[in-house]
Short mmCIF file of C-alpha atoms and ligand atoms in Angstrom, two decimals:
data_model
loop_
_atom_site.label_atom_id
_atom_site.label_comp_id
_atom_site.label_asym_id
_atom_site.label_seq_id
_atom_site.Cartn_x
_atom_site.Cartn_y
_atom_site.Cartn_z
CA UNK A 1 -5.88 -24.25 -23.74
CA UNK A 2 -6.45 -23.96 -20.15
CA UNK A 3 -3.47 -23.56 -18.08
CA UNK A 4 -3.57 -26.22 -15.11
CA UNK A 5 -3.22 -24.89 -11.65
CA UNK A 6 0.18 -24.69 -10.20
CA UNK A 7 0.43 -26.88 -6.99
CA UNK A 8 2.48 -26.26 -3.87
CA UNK A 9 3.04 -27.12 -0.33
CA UNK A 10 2.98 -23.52 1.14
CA UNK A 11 1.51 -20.33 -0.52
CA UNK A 12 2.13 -17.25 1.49
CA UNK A 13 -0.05 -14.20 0.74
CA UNK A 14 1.63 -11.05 1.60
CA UNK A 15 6.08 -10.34 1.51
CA UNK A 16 6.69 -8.10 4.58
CA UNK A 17 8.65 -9.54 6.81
CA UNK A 18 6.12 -12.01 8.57
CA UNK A 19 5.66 -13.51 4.67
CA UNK A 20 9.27 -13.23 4.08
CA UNK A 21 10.36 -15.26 7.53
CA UNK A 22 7.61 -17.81 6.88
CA UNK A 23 9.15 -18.66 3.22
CA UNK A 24 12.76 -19.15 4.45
CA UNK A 25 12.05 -21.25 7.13
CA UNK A 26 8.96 -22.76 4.43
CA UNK A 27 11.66 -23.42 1.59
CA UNK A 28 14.88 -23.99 3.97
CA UNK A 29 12.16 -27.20 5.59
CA UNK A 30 12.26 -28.07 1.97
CA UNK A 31 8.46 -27.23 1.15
CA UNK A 32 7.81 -26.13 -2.44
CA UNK A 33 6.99 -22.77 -1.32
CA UNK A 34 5.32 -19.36 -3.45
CA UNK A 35 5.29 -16.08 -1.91
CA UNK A 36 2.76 -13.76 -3.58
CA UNK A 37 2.02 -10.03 -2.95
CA UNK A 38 0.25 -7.39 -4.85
CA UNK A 39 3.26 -5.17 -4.82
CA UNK A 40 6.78 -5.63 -4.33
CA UNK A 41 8.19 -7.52 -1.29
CA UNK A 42 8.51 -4.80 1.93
CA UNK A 43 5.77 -4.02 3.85
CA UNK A 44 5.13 -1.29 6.07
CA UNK A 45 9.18 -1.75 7.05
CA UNK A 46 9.85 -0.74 3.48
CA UNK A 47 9.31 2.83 3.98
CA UNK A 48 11.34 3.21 7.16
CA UNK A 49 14.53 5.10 6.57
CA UNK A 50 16.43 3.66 9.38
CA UNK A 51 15.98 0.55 10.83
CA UNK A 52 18.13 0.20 14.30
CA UNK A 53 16.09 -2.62 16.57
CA UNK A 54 16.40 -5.00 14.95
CA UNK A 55 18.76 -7.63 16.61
CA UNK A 56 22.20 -8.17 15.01
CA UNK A 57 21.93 -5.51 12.45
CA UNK A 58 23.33 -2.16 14.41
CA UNK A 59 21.61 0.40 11.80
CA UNK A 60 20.00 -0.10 8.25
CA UNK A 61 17.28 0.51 5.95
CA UNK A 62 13.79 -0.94 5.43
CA UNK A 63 14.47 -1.60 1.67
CA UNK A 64 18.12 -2.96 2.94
CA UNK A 65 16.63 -5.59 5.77
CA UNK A 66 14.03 -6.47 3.19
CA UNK A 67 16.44 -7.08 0.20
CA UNK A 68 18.27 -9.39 2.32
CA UNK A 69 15.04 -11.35 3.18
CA UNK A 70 14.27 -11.30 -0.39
CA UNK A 71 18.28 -12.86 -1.22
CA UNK A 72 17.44 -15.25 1.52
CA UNK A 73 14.20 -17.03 0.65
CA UNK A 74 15.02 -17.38 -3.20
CA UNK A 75 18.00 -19.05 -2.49
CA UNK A 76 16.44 -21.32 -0.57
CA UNK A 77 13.96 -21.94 -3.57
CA UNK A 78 10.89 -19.83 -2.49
CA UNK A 79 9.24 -18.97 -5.79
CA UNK A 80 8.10 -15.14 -5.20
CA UNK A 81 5.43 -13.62 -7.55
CA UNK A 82 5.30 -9.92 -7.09
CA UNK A 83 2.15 -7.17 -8.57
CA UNK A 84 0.20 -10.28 -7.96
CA UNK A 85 -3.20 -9.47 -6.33
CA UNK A 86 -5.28 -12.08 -4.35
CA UNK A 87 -9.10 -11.39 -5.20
CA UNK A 88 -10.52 -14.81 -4.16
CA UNK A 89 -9.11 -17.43 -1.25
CA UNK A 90 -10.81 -20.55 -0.59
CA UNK A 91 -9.18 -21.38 2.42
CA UNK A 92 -10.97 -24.91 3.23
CA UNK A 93 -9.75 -25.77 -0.85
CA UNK A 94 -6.95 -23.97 -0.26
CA UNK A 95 -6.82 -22.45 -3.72
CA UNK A 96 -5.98 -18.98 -4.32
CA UNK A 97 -7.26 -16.78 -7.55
CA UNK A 98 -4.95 -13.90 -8.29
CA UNK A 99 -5.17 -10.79 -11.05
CA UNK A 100 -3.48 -13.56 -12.84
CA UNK A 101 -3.40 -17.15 -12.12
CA UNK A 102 -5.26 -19.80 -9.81
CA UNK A 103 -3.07 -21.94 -7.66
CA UNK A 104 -3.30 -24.66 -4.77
CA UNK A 105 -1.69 -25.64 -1.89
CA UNK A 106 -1.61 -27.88 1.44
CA UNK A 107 -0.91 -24.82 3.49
CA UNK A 108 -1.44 -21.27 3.50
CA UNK A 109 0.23 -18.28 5.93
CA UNK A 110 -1.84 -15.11 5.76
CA UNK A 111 0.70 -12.54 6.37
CA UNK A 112 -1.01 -9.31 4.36
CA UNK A 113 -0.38 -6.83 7.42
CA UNK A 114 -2.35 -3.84 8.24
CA UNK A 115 -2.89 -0.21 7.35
CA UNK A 116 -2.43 3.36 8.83
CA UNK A 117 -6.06 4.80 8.83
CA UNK A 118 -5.45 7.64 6.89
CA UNK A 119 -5.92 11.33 7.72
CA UNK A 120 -6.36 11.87 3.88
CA UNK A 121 -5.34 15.64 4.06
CA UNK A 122 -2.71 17.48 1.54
CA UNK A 123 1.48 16.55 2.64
CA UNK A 124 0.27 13.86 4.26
CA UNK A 125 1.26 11.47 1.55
CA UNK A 126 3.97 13.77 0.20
CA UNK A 127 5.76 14.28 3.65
CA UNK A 128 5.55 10.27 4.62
CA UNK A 129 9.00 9.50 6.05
CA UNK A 130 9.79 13.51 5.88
CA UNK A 131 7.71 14.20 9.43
CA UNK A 132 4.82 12.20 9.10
CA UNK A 133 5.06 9.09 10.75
CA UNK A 134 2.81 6.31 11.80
CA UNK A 135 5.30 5.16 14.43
CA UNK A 136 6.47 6.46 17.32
CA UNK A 137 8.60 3.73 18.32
CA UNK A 138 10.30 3.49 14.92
CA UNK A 139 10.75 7.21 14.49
CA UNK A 140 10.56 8.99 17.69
CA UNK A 141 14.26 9.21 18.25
CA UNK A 142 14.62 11.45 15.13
CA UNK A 143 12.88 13.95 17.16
CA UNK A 144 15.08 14.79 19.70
CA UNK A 145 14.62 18.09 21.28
CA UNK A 146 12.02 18.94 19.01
CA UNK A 147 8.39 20.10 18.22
CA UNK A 148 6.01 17.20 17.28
CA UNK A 149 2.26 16.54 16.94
CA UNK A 150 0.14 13.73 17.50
CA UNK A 151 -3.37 13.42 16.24
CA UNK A 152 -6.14 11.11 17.43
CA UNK A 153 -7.29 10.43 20.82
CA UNK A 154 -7.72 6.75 21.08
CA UNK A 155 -5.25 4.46 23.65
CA UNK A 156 -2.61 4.76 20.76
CA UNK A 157 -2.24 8.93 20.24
CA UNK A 158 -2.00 8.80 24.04
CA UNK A 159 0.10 5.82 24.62
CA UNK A 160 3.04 7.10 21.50
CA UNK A 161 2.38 10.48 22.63
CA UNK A 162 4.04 9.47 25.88
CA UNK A 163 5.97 7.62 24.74
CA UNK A 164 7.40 10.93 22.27
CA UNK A 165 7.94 13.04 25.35
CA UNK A 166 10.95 11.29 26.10
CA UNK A 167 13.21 12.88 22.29
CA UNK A 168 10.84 15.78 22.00
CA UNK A 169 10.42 18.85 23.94
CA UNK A 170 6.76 19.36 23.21
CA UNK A 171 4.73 17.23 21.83
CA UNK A 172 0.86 19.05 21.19
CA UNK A 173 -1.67 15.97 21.03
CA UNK A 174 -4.66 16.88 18.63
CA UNK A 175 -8.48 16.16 19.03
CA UNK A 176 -11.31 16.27 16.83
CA UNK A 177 -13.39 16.37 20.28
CA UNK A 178 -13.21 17.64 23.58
CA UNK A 179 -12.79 14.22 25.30
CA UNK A 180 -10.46 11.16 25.02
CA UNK A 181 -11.89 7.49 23.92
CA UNK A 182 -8.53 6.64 25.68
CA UNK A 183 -7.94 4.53 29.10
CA UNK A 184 -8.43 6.42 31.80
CA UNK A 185 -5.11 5.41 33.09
CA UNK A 186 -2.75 7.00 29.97
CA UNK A 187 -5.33 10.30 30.35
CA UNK A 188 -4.04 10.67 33.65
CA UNK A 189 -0.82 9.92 32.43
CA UNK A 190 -1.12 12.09 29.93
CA UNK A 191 -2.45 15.19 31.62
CA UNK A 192 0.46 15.04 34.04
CA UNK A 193 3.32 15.23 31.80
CA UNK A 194 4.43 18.83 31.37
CA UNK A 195 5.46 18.03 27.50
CA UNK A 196 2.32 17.28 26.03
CA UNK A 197 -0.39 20.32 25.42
CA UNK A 198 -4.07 18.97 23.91
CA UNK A 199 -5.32 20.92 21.40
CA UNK A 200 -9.27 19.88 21.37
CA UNK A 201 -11.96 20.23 18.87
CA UNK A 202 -9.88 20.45 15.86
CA UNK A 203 -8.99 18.84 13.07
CA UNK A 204 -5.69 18.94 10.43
CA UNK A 205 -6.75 20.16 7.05
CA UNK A 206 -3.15 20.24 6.09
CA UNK A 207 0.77 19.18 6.54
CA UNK A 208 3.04 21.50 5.48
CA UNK A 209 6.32 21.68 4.29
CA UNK A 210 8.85 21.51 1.67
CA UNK A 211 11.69 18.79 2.17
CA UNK A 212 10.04 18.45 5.45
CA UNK A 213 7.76 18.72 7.86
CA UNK A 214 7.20 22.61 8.65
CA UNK A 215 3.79 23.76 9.95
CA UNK A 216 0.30 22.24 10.02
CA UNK A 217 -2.92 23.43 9.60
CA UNK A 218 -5.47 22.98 11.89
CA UNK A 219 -9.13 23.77 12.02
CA UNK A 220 -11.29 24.75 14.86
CA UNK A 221 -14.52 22.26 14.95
CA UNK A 222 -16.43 24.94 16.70
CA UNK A 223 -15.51 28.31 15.33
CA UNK A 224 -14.24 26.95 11.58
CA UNK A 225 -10.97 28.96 12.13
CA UNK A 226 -7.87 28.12 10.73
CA UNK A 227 -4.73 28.46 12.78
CA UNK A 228 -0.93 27.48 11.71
CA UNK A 229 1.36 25.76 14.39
CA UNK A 230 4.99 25.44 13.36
CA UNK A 231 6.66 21.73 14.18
CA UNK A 232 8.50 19.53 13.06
CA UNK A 233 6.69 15.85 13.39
CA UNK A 234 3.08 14.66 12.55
CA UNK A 235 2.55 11.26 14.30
CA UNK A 236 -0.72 10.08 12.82
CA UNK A 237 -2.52 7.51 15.40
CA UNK A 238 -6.49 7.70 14.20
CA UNK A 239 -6.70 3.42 14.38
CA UNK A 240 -5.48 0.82 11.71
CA UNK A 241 -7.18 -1.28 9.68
CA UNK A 242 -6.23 -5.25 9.00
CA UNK A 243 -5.94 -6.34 5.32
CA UNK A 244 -8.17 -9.31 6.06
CA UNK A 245 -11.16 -8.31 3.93
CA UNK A 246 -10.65 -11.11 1.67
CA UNK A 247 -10.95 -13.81 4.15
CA UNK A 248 -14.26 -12.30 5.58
CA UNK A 249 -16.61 -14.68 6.97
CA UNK A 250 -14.11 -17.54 6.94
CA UNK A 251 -11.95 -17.47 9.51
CA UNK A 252 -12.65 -15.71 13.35
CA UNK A 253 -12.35 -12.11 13.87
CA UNK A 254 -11.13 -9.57 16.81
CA UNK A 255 -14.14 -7.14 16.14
CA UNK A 256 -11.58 -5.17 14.27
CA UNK A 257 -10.76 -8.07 12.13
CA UNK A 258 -7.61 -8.95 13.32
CA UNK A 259 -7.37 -12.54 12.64
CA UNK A 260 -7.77 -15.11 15.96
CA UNK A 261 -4.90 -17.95 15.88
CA UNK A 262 -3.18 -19.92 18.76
CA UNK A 263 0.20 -20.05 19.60
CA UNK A 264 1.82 -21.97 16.83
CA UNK A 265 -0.50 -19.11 14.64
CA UNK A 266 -3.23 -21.82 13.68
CA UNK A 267 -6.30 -20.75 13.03
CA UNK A 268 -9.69 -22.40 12.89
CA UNK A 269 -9.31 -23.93 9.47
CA UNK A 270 -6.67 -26.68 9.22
CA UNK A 271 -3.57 -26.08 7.27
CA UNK A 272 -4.42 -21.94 7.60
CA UNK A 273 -2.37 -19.89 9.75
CA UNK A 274 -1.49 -15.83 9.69
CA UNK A 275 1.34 -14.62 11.13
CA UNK A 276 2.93 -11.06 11.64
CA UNK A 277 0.45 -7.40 11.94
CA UNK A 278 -3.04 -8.94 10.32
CA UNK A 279 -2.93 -11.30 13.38
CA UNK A 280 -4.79 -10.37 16.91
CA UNK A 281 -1.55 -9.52 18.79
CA UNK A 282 -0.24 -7.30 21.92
CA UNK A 283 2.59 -5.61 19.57
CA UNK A 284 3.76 -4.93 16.34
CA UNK A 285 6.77 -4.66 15.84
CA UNK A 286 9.43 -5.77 12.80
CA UNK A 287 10.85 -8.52 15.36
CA UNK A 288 7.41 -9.98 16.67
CA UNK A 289 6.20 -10.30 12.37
CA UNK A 290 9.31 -12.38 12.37
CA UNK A 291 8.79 -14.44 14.96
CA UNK A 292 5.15 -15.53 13.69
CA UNK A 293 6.77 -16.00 10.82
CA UNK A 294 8.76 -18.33 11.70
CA UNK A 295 6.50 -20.38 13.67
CA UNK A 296 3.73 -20.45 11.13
CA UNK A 297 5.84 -21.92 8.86
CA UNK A 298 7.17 -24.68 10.64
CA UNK A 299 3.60 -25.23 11.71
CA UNK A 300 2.99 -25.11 8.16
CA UNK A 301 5.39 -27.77 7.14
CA UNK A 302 5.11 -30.28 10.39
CA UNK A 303 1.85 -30.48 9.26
CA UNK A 304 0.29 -29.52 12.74
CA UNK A 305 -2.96 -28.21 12.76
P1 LIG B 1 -9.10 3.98 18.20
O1 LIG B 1 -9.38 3.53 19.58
O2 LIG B 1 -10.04 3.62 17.10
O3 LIG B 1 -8.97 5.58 18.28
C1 LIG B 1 -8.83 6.32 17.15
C2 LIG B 1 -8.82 7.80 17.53
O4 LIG B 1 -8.61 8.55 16.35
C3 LIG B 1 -10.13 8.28 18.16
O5 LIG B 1 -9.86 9.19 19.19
C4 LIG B 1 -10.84 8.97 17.00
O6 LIG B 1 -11.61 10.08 17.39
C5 LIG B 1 -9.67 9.48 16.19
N1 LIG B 1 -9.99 9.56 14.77
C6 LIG B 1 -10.47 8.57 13.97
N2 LIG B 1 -10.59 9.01 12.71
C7 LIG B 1 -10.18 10.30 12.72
C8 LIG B 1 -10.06 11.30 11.72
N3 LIG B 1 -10.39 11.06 10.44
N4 LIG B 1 -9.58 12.50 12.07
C9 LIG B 1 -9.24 12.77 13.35
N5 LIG B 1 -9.31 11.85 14.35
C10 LIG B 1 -9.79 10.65 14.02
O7 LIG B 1 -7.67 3.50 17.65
P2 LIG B 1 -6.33 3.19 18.48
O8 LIG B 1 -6.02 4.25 19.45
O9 LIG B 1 -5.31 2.87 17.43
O10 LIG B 1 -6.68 1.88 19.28
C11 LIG B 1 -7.16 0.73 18.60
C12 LIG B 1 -7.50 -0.36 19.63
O11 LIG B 1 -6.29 -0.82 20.24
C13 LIG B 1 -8.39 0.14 20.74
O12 LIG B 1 -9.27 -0.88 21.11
C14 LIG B 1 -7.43 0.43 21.85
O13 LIG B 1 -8.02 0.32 23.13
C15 LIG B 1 -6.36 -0.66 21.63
N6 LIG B 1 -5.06 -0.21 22.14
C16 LIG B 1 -4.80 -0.46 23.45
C17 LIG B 1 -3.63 -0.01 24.01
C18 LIG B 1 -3.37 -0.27 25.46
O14 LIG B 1 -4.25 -0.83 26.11
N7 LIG B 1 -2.22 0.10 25.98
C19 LIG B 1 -2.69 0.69 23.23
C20 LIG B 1 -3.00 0.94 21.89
C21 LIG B 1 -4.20 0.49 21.36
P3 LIG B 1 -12.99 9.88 18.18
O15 LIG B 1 -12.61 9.53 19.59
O16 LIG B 1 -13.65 11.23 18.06
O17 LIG B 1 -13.74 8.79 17.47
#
């Protein structure tokens, strides 16, 4: 017998905390919300070991700030289905095909984040959280008087490279080339500040360490050699990627395909709306997912748009 599709008010598709904020206020509104994501509820937040900007809470965990969410939107009555993949959305239908089930709904908040590009080198992986970071303004202050690296050379390395100079004592900004793609303006920046040495034409081949971050390899585009510099940070900056793949072609697209909305996160299709780090946004930050959150899903259940 074929099951019939489950019917709601709200799906949201992705529990970080832009998905999480959307299904309290969703649920709290009274909409008969369900919160799906192909993993378990978290985000990129999830991996953070301390969590201390975020308003009202003076120092906690990812996992903590997230279990709370989690506490929060069941009681309210958000239905969450976790290791539930989305492989197909119709978003003018609105109905969603999982890994496992089909469902529909009046609204739907795209809040599936974005990715680190990866270096995809050895301790990268294995030192995440240990030295390697992806966020300077989460994790610089760990750093304080210390040795870090940054690699990439796009308006990002540049701008958290800065932005590191203020824990660490040096911070050695890596290059594959011999030029920035970066703004003029942070170059100049940049090449000012006595804390920051460029290393050019080279590459990482490897982050080392045991408990943490040590050394790291690098490799010498021009002349193949390998050299060892001892540190204790590896901010990785080489661009990000938006999980928006699945939408392609049905909703507009920064060229990166960070998803276009307006202000009360709309976007071109009625009764869609993304909120939170797969949006096109000036910052991304824990507080600013939360925010969209919270105003897609009153969007979301007024009806607007
Ligand atoms: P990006 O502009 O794509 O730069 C990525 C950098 O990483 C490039 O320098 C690239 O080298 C390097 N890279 C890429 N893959 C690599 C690899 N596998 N190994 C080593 N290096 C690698 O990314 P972004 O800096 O994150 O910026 C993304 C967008 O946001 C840009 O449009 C940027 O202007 C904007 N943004 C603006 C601001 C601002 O205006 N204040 C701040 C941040 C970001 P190559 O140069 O050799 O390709």
């Amino acid at each position: 017998m074929v099951n019939p599709m489950e019917e709601y008010d709200t799906i949201i598709i992705g529990a970080g905390p832009a998905g999480l904020t959307a299904a309290i206020y969703s649920s709290r509104e009274g909409q008969k919300t369900l919160l799906l994501d192909k993993a378990v509820p978290g985000g990129q937040i999830y991996l953070s070991s301390i969590v201390e900007n975020y308003p009202g809470v003076k120092s906690t965990s990812g996992a903590a700030l997230i279990s709370t969410m989690v506490g929060q939107a069941t009681s309210f009555g958000t239905k969450i289905k976790q290791f539930e993949e989305v492989k197909e959305a119709n978003l003018k239908e609105k109905i969603i095909k999982t890994d496992r089930g089909e469902y529909k709904s009046k609204s739907i908040i795209i809040a599936t984040g974005n990715r680190w590009r990866k270096l995809n080198v050895p301790g990268e992986e294995e030192l995440l959280g240990k030295g390697v970071s992806y966020c300077a303004t989460c994790d610089g202050p760990f750093f304080k008087n210390q040795e870090v690296a940054v690699i990439g050379g796009g308006d990002s390395a540049i701008e958290e490279g800065l932005h590191l100079t203020k824990f660490a004592n040096k911070v050695y900004i890596i290059h594959r080339r011999n030029e920035l793609r970066a703004s003029k303006r942070l170059q100049d920046l940049a090449f000012s500040n006595p804390k920051i040495e460029f290393i050019w034409n080279s590459e990482v081949s490897s982050i080392n360490g045991n408990a943490n971050v040590e050394s790291i390899t690098l490799k010498n585009n021009n002349s193949n050699e390998e050299t060892s510099l001892a540190l204790s940070g590896a901010f990785i900056f080489i661009g990000m990627l938006p999980n928006s793949e699945i939408f392609k072609g049905q909703l507009e697209t920064d060229p990166r395909g960070y998803i276009l909305t307006g202000e009360w996160m709309q976007t071109k299709i009625p009764g869609v709306y993304a909120a939170g780090d797969v949006r096109h946004s000036p910052l991304k930050q824990v507080t600013t997912a939360t925010s969209d959150g919270t105003v897609s899903a009153v969007s979301a259940s007024r009806g607007q748009f």
